[in-house]
Tab-separated table of C-alpha atoms in Angstrom:
chain	number	residue	atom	x	y	z
S	1	MET	CA	26.449	15.204	-10.222
S	2	ALA	CA	24.314	17.965	-11.216
S	3	VAL	CA	24.074	18.736	-14.922
S	4	ALA	CA	24.121	22.543	-15.989
S	5	PRO	CA	20.498	23.756	-17.794
S	6	ALA	CA	21.146	23.927	-21.598
S	7	LYS	CA	21.164	27.018	-23.040
S	8	PRO	CA	18.143	27.852	-24.775
S	9	VAL	CA	18.361	27.784	-28.601
S	10	ARG	CA	17.297	30.817	-30.332
S	11	PHE	CA	15.649	30.779	-33.645
S	12	PHE	CA	15.269	33.090	-36.273
S	13	PRO	CA	12.661	34.247	-38.740
S	14	ALA	CA	12.583	32.887	-41.972
S	15	VAL	CA	14.212	36.403	-44.013
S	16	ASN	CA	13.751	37.243	-47.617
S	17	LEU	CA	17.730	37.898	-47.750
S	18	ARG	CA	17.235	39.704	-51.364
S	19	ASP	CA	14.848	42.371	-49.594
S	20	ALA	CA	17.084	42.428	-46.838
S	21	ARG	CA	20.075	43.777	-49.006
S	22	LYS	CA	17.823	45.711	-51.369
S	23	ALA	CA	17.513	47.840	-47.802
S	24	PHE	CA	21.199	47.801	-47.031
S	25	ASN	CA	21.579	48.942	-50.564
S	26	ARG	CA	19.371	51.511	-50.789
S	27	VAL	CA	21.132	53.283	-47.869
S	28	GLY	CA	24.518	52.892	-49.138
S	29	TRP	CA	23.379	54.606	-52.006
S	30	ALA	CA	21.704	57.569	-50.649
S	31	LEU	CA	24.675	58.226	-48.260
S	32	PHE	CA	27.123	58.179	-51.652
S	33	ALA	CA	24.345	60.534	-53.355
S	34	PHE	CA	24.613	62.753	-50.503
S	35	LEU	CA	28.416	62.526	-50.459
S	36	ILE	CA	28.690	63.408	-54.228
S	37	ALA	CA	25.870	66.216	-54.473
S	38	THR	CA	27.460	67.919	-51.471
S	39	GLY	CA	30.933	68.054	-53.103
S	40	VAL	CA	29.523	68.865	-56.696
S	41	ALA	CA	27.152	71.617	-54.898
S	42	ALA	CA	30.056	72.879	-52.835
S	43	ARG	CA	32.445	73.200	-56.037
S	44	ILE	CA	29.406	75.300	-58.168
S	45	ILE	CA	28.425	77.450	-54.977
S	46	GLY	CA	32.508	77.836	-54.777
S	47	ILE	CA	32.819	79.250	-58.417
S	48	ILE	CA	29.433	81.151	-58.288
S	49	ALA	CA	30.793	83.111	-55.072
S	50	ARG	CA	34.219	83.848	-56.354
S	51	GLN	CA	32.891	85.622	-59.280
S	52	ILE	CA	30.492	87.355	-57.299
S	53	SER	CA	33.261	88.231	-54.167
S	54	PRO	CA	36.707	87.204	-55.129
S	55	GLY	CA	38.342	85.391	-52.253
S	56	ILE	CA	35.414	85.021	-50.185
S	57	THR	CA	36.635	80.869	-49.908
S	58	ASP	CA	40.121	81.848	-49.380
S	59	SER	CA	40.106	81.047	-45.829
S	60	SER	CA	38.284	77.887	-44.782
S	61	GLY	CA	37.584	79.252	-41.122
S	62	SER	CA	35.548	81.623	-42.341
S	63	ALA	CA	31.803	82.681	-41.826
S	64	ALA	CA	31.808	82.640	-45.521
S	65	SER	CA	33.109	79.753	-46.602
S	66	LEU	CA	31.073	77.622	-43.277
S	67	LEU	CA	27.910	79.552	-44.564
S	68	LEU	CA	28.563	78.288	-48.447
S	69	ALA	CA	29.720	74.919	-47.839
S	70	SER	CA	26.497	74.460	-45.271
S	71	LEU	CA	24.414	76.014	-47.968
S	72	ALA	CA	25.969	72.427	-50.321
S	73	GLN	CA	25.644	70.104	-47.554
S	74	TYR	CA	22.215	71.007	-45.880
S	75	GLY	CA	20.398	72.532	-48.493
S	76	VAL	CA	21.466	70.061	-51.418
S	77	GLY	CA	23.090	67.020	-50.531
S	78	VAL	CA	20.609	66.446	-47.240
S	79	PRO	CA	17.287	67.193	-49.201
S	80	LEU	CA	18.534	64.505	-51.941
S	81	CYS	CA	19.143	61.781	-49.425
S	82	LEU	CA	16.033	62.507	-47.251
S	83	LEU	CA	14.136	62.005	-50.785
S	84	LEU	CA	16.260	58.799	-51.572
S	85	PHE	CA	15.628	57.236	-47.713
S	86	ARG	CA	11.848	57.845	-48.435
S	87	LEU	CA	12.020	55.557	-51.281
S	88	ALA	CA	12.472	52.648	-48.817
S	89	PRO	CA	9.670	51.239	-46.264
S	90	GLN	CA	10.361	51.890	-42.774
S	91	TYR	CA	10.322	50.344	-39.480
S	92	PRO	CA	10.431	52.871	-36.701
S	93	PRO	CA	10.948	51.644	-32.935
S	94	GLN	CA	7.637	51.558	-31.020
S	95	PRO	CA	8.878	51.081	-27.930
S	96	ARG	CA	6.043	50.142	-25.103
S	97	PRO	CA	6.224	53.391	-22.121
S	98	ASP	CA	7.173	50.737	-19.709
S	99	GLU	CA	10.166	49.411	-21.344
S	100	PRO	CA	13.640	50.700	-19.852
S	101	ASP	CA	14.798	53.900	-21.294
S	102	ALA	CA	11.884	54.008	-23.399
S	103	ARG	CA	11.435	57.790	-21.872
S	104	PRO	CA	14.756	58.711	-19.944
S	105	GLY	CA	14.344	61.208	-17.232
S	106	ILE	CA	17.424	64.134	-16.808
S	107	LYS	CA	19.145	61.740	-14.883
S	108	ARG	CA	19.408	58.839	-17.189
S	109	TRP	CA	20.331	61.531	-19.590
S	110	LEU	CA	23.064	63.048	-17.708
S	111	MET	CA	24.686	59.412	-16.842
S	112	LEU	CA	24.516	58.323	-20.896
S	113	PHE	CA	26.109	61.922	-21.476
S	114	LEU	CA	29.086	61.542	-18.946
S	115	MET	CA	29.285	57.680	-20.483
S	116	GLY	CA	30.250	59.329	-23.691
S	117	PHE	CA	33.092	61.314	-22.369
S	118	PRO	CA	35.572	58.533	-22.101
S	119	ILE	CA	34.405	57.472	-25.719
S	120	MET	CA	35.052	61.006	-26.806
S	121	TYR	CA	38.625	61.523	-25.714
S	122	GLY	CA	39.884	58.092	-25.599
S	123	GLY	CA	38.917	58.273	-29.368
S	124	SER	CA	40.430	61.370	-29.809
S	125	ILE	CA	43.659	60.191	-28.445
S	126	ILE	CA	43.565	57.080	-30.691
S	127	GLY	CA	42.582	58.727	-33.844
S	128	GLN	CA	45.621	61.014	-32.832
S	129	LEU	CA	48.042	58.334	-32.853
S	130	VAL	CA	46.657	56.704	-35.971
S	131	SER	CA	47.102	59.891	-37.769
S	132	ASN	CA	50.409	60.376	-37.007
S	133	LEU	CA	51.611	56.783	-37.761
S	134	LEU	CA	50.052	56.900	-40.894
S	135	SER	CA	51.298	59.837	-42.137
S	136	MET	CA	54.696	59.905	-40.182
S	137	GLY	CA	53.090	63.038	-38.374
S	138	LYS	CA	52.496	65.006	-41.645
S	139	TYR	CA	48.838	65.056	-41.168
S	140	SER	CA	47.077	68.030	-39.719
S	141	ASN	CA	43.453	67.866	-38.232
S	142	VAL	CA	40.994	69.498	-40.896
S	143	LEU	CA	39.061	70.548	-37.647
S	144	ASP	CA	41.997	72.669	-36.477
S	145	ASP	CA	41.780	74.703	-39.751
S	146	LEU	CA	38.469	75.575	-39.125
S	147	SER	CA	39.333	77.103	-35.553
S	148	GLY	CA	39.947	81.042	-35.842
S	149	ASP	CA	40.843	83.183	-33.053
S	150	ALA	CA	37.871	84.368	-31.258
S	151	GLY	CA	38.963	87.879	-30.184
S	152	GLY	CA	38.394	90.565	-32.550
S	153	THR	CA	34.998	91.458	-34.523
S	154	THR	CA	35.900	89.216	-37.359
S	155	GLY	CA	37.347	86.170	-35.073
S	156	ALA	CA	34.282	86.534	-33.422
S	157	VAL	CA	31.467	86.440	-36.204
S	158	ASP	CA	33.594	83.184	-37.413
S	159	PHE	CA	33.481	81.590	-34.346
S	160	ALA	CA	29.800	82.204	-34.260
S	161	VAL	CA	28.994	80.569	-37.136
S	162	GLN	CA	31.185	77.847	-36.661
S	163	SER	CA	29.485	77.463	-33.128
S	164	LEU	CA	25.588	77.322	-34.692
S	165	VAL	CA	26.782	74.780	-37.490
S	166	VAL	CA	28.597	72.328	-34.937
S	167	VAL	CA	26.059	72.794	-31.933
S	168	ILE	CA	22.645	73.173	-33.855
S	169	LEU	CA	22.658	72.440	-37.858
S	170	ALA	CA	24.976	69.316	-37.397
S	171	PRO	CA	23.410	67.410	-34.630
S	172	CYS	CA	20.134	67.931	-36.239
S	173	PHE	CA	20.695	66.655	-39.448
S	174	GLU	CA	23.289	64.165	-38.564
S	175	GLU	CA	20.903	62.520	-36.253
S	176	LEU	CA	17.820	62.841	-38.730
S	177	ILE	CA	20.011	60.981	-41.365
S	178	PHE	CA	22.194	58.361	-39.100
S	179	ARG	CA	19.433	57.619	-36.881
S	180	LYS	CA	16.091	58.435	-37.903
S	181	MET	CA	16.162	57.589	-41.740
S	182	LEU	CA	19.085	55.029	-41.399
S	183	ILE	CA	17.576	52.795	-38.509
S	184	ASP	CA	14.069	53.307	-39.304
S	185	ARG	CA	14.791	51.557	-42.282
S	186	LEU	CA	17.098	48.704	-40.863
S	187	ARG	CA	16.111	47.866	-37.524
S	188	ILE	CA	13.296	45.032	-38.605
S	189	TYR	CA	16.549	43.108	-39.512
S	190	GLY	CA	17.739	43.318	-36.059
S	191	GLU	CA	18.802	46.026	-33.510
S	192	LYS	CA	22.455	44.611	-33.521
S	193	ILE	CA	22.950	45.035	-37.117
S	194	ALA	CA	21.175	48.236	-37.146
S	195	ILE	CA	23.239	50.278	-34.475
S	196	PHE	CA	26.365	48.727	-35.952
S	197	THR	CA	25.537	50.090	-39.538
S	198	SER	CA	24.557	53.134	-38.246
S	199	ALA	CA	27.621	53.905	-36.183
S	200	LEU	CA	29.883	52.476	-38.995
S	201	LEU	CA	28.468	54.891	-41.782
S	202	PHE	CA	28.573	57.942	-38.945
S	203	CYS	CA	31.895	57.658	-38.606
S	204	LEU	CA	32.876	56.922	-42.218
S	205	MET	CA	31.670	60.011	-43.446
S	206	HIS	CA	33.453	62.004	-41.602
S	207	THR	CA	36.397	61.094	-43.755
S	208	ASN	CA	38.683	61.977	-41.172
S	209	THR	CA	40.904	59.737	-39.193
S	210	TYR	CA	40.887	62.151	-36.474
S	211	GLN	CA	37.057	61.722	-35.784
S	212	THR	CA	36.579	57.976	-37.240
S	213	PHE	CA	37.145	56.624	-33.377
S	214	TYR	CA	35.220	58.918	-31.422
S	215	THR	CA	32.484	59.160	-33.716
S	216	PHE	CA	31.841	55.634	-33.947
S	217	GLY	CA	31.837	54.912	-30.570
S	218	TRP	CA	29.301	58.141	-29.888
S	219	GLY	CA	27.530	56.802	-32.640
S	220	LEU	CA	26.445	53.369	-30.692
S	221	ILE	CA	25.488	55.208	-27.961
S	222	TRP	CA	23.356	57.457	-29.981
S	223	ALA	CA	22.063	54.634	-31.968
S	224	TYR	CA	20.869	52.805	-28.958
S	225	ILE	CA	19.017	55.448	-27.529
S	226	TYR	CA	16.979	56.024	-30.726
S	227	THR	CA	16.572	52.162	-31.062
S	228	ARG	CA	15.309	52.098	-27.293
S	229	THR	CA	13.155	55.793	-27.481
S	230	GLY	CA	12.285	56.360	-30.913
S	231	ARG	CA	12.804	59.936	-30.615
S	232	LEU	CA	15.077	61.494	-32.308
S	233	ARG	CA	14.963	64.692	-29.644
S	234	TYR	CA	17.256	62.403	-26.950
S	235	ASN	CA	20.031	62.505	-29.691
S	236	ILE	CA	19.616	65.508	-30.461
S	237	ALA	CA	20.119	67.107	-27.062
S	238	LEU	CA	23.254	64.690	-26.216
S	239	HIS	CA	24.839	65.339	-29.755
S	240	SER	CA	24.725	69.091	-29.376
S	241	SER	CA	25.885	69.161	-26.134
S	242	ALA	CA	28.725	66.815	-26.937
S	243	ASN	CA	29.722	69.227	-29.974
S	244	LEU	CA	29.483	72.203	-27.511
S	245	VAL	CA	31.578	70.537	-25.216
S	246	GLY	CA	34.497	69.643	-27.450
S	247	GLY	CA	33.769	71.873	-30.258
S	248	VAL	CA	32.753	74.889	-28.773
S	249	ILE	CA	33.874	75.472	-24.882
S	250	GLY	CA	37.204	73.864	-25.036
S	251	PRO	CA	38.122	75.966	-28.306
S	252	LEU	CA	36.584	79.136	-26.703
S	253	ILE	CA	38.695	78.716	-23.384
S	254	LEU	CA	41.962	77.897	-25.029
S	255	MET	CA	42.045	80.644	-27.671
S	256	ASN	CA	41.383	83.246	-25.041
S	257	LEU	CA	44.214	82.491	-22.788
S	258	ASP	CA	47.309	84.438	-23.383
S	259	THR	CA	50.535	81.986	-22.962
S	260	SER	CA	52.595	84.220	-25.466
S	261	ALA	CA	55.140	84.693	-22.930
S	262	LEU	CA	55.976	81.399	-23.625
S	263	ASP	CA	56.719	81.961	-27.433
S	264	ASN	CA	60.409	81.659	-28.227
S	265	VAL	CA	61.606	81.257	-24.455
S	266	ASP	CA	65.209	80.341	-23.972
S	267	TRP	CA	64.493	76.975	-21.903
S	268	ASN	CA	68.092	77.163	-20.753
S	269	ASP	CA	67.804	80.513	-19.344
S	270	SER	CA	66.280	79.410	-16.154
S	271	GLN	CA	65.863	83.152	-15.157
S	272	ALA	CA	63.954	84.187	-18.501
S	273	ALA	CA	61.818	80.657	-18.331
S	274	VAL	CA	60.633	81.384	-14.457
S	275	GLU	CA	59.912	84.872	-15.606
S	276	ALA	CA	58.140	83.565	-18.828
S	277	LEU	CA	56.045	81.125	-16.521
S	278	ALA	CA	55.164	83.661	-14.067
S	279	ARG	CA	53.806	85.796	-16.482
S	280	SER	CA	51.827	83.223	-18.156
S	281	ALA	CA	50.774	81.502	-14.693
S	282	PRO	CA	46.832	82.609	-14.631
S	283	ALA	CA	46.474	81.024	-18.274
S	284	LEU	CA	48.289	77.648	-17.176
S	285	ALA	CA	46.169	77.677	-14.435
S	286	VAL	CA	43.035	77.785	-16.323
S	287	ILE	CA	44.372	74.984	-18.656
S	288	GLY	CA	44.773	72.532	-15.586
S	289	VAL	CA	41.683	72.845	-14.301
S	290	TYR	CA	40.097	72.336	-17.509
S	291	LEU	CA	41.990	69.493	-18.220
S	292	LEU	CA	41.480	67.782	-14.814
S	293	ALA	CA	37.817	68.523	-15.355
S	294	ILE	CA	37.882	66.882	-18.607
S	295	ILE	CA	40.006	63.787	-17.018
S	296	GLY	CA	37.502	63.493	-13.974
S	297	LEU	CA	34.676	63.646	-15.966
S	298	ALA	CA	35.970	60.915	-18.264
S	299	ILE	CA	36.775	58.825	-15.405
S	300	THR	CA	33.503	59.113	-14.179
S	301	GLY	CA	31.746	58.007	-17.316
S	302	LEU	CA	34.182	54.965	-18.212
S	303	VAL	CA	33.054	53.726	-14.304
S	304	LEU	CA	29.477	54.229	-15.248
S	305	LEU	CA	30.008	52.412	-18.756
S	306	ILE	CA	31.353	49.188	-16.508
S	307	ALA	CA	29.164	49.162	-13.986
S	308	LYS	CA	25.797	49.947	-16.098
S	309	ARG	CA	26.690	47.718	-19.180
S	310	LYS	CA	24.364	45.508	-18.069
S	311	GLU	CA	21.460	47.448	-18.088
S	312	PHE	CA	21.532	48.296	-22.004
S	313	PHE	CA	19.490	45.642	-23.923
S	314	ILE	CA	18.860	44.363	-27.314
S	315	LYS	CA	15.356	43.282	-28.108
S	316	GLN	CA	15.080	40.697	-31.003
S	317	SER	CA	13.102	42.078	-34.480
S	318	GLU	CA	10.511	40.959	-36.587
S	319	LEU	CA	12.782	40.010	-39.519
S	320	GLU	CA	15.862	39.830	-37.152
S	321	LEU	CA	19.076	38.221	-39.375
S	322	ALA	CA	20.640	35.513	-38.434
S	323	PRO	CA	24.533	35.844	-37.449
S	324	ARG	CA	25.567	33.859	-40.350
S	325	ASN	CA	23.730	36.124	-42.895
S	326	ARG	CA	24.498	39.566	-41.336
S	327	VAL	CA	28.004	40.438	-42.856
S	328	ARG	CA	26.867	39.143	-46.380
S	329	VAL	CA	23.824	41.224	-46.037
S	330	MET	CA	25.133	44.205	-44.734
S	331	LEU	CA	28.177	44.546	-46.972
S	332	GLY	CA	26.689	42.045	-50.240
S	333	ASN	CA	25.086	44.682	-52.045
S	334	PRO	CA	26.323	47.705	-54.551
S	335	GLY	CA	25.606	50.654	-52.766
S	336	MET	CA	27.160	50.125	-49.333
S	337	ILE	CA	30.227	48.406	-51.419
S	338	VAL	CA	30.635	51.794	-53.099
S	339	PHE	CA	30.045	53.865	-49.967
S	340	VAL	CA	31.956	52.006	-47.451
S	341	THR	CA	34.837	51.863	-49.993
S	342	LEU	CA	35.285	55.615	-51.234
S	343	THR	CA	35.009	56.547	-47.421
S	344	VAL	CA	37.666	54.467	-46.438
S	345	LEU	CA	39.985	55.091	-48.887
S	346	ALA	CA	39.479	59.454	-48.128
S	347	THR	CA	39.443	58.020	-44.310
S	348	PHE	CA	42.863	56.480	-44.168
S	349	GLY	CA	44.032	57.570	-47.765
S	350	ALA	CA	44.986	61.149	-46.772
S	351	PRO	CA	47.232	60.464	-43.938
S	352	VAL	CA	49.122	57.762	-46.158
S	353	ILE	CA	49.638	59.932	-49.132
S	354	ALA	CA	50.709	63.052	-46.577
S	355	ALA	CA	53.155	60.674	-45.504
S	356	PHE	CA	54.945	60.620	-48.503
S	357	SER	CA	54.424	64.465	-49.484
């Protein structure tokens, strides 16, 4: 009777767990400082702006409000966060040119982009369901408050500023912090834990149940890409493209379609209903084509994820933590405990509070 070969035993190097905890601790405090500094700066900037121009921040989706919020986040929070990150030693990925995914071409890049579609839209659906469940349908998506009417001079300016923030500023700074700065500090303790930590902290930073699940999924893909390539430009291009599709093109299409004929229609009156549908037929056709395209891309991406899953690989790091030590090192420090606790409460507490408001 043939005996199956024994599974090779994997040995893990001796690691100073105190140093490992210190690395995760610094990451947690850096991100906590980012949150606090951004919040304080936004409050101070808002007070000053209202003194200069009363009512300037009344609309959360206006260009002025977005620019002031961006000043607080990218002008104060991000520099402080980067400064704190730089105090910790870094061990950036250094892939060999001949390694898979070290230099992904356009075909591989497009494949990775498509793989994100089922994650993006599936995660959005899960986020919607969780939000409605926790809030009993009373919690609204804060992103909807930022979407204004793209028609008209004022609306066009607001939408242009929103697009600039969503497609340029956010991808550049978020990838710099959550991929390069974070993974460079944690990769030495294991690629798996660095990728997971990057995705987890990235989704928690959004403090929004609507975004939690798809940002975690995207975060895993983007963290993997940076770990394999060691170059941030691939991440920024993917992040910007995802935000362009989900945060600009979709809303732009929907906002410029005229479905006003369907407003206040008496659906019990068959003739009125038919007339309203006829007047809205072009807009409904565009919406239908858009939704079919999204569904098709999501199905294609899901097939690719399943078919190509074995092409993703993880290398052992120089000081890789043994599996029994990973969770307690990652979360067994004040910085990570404070940041994770704060963001989890903010993320899931808001819809619960809305349920009782």
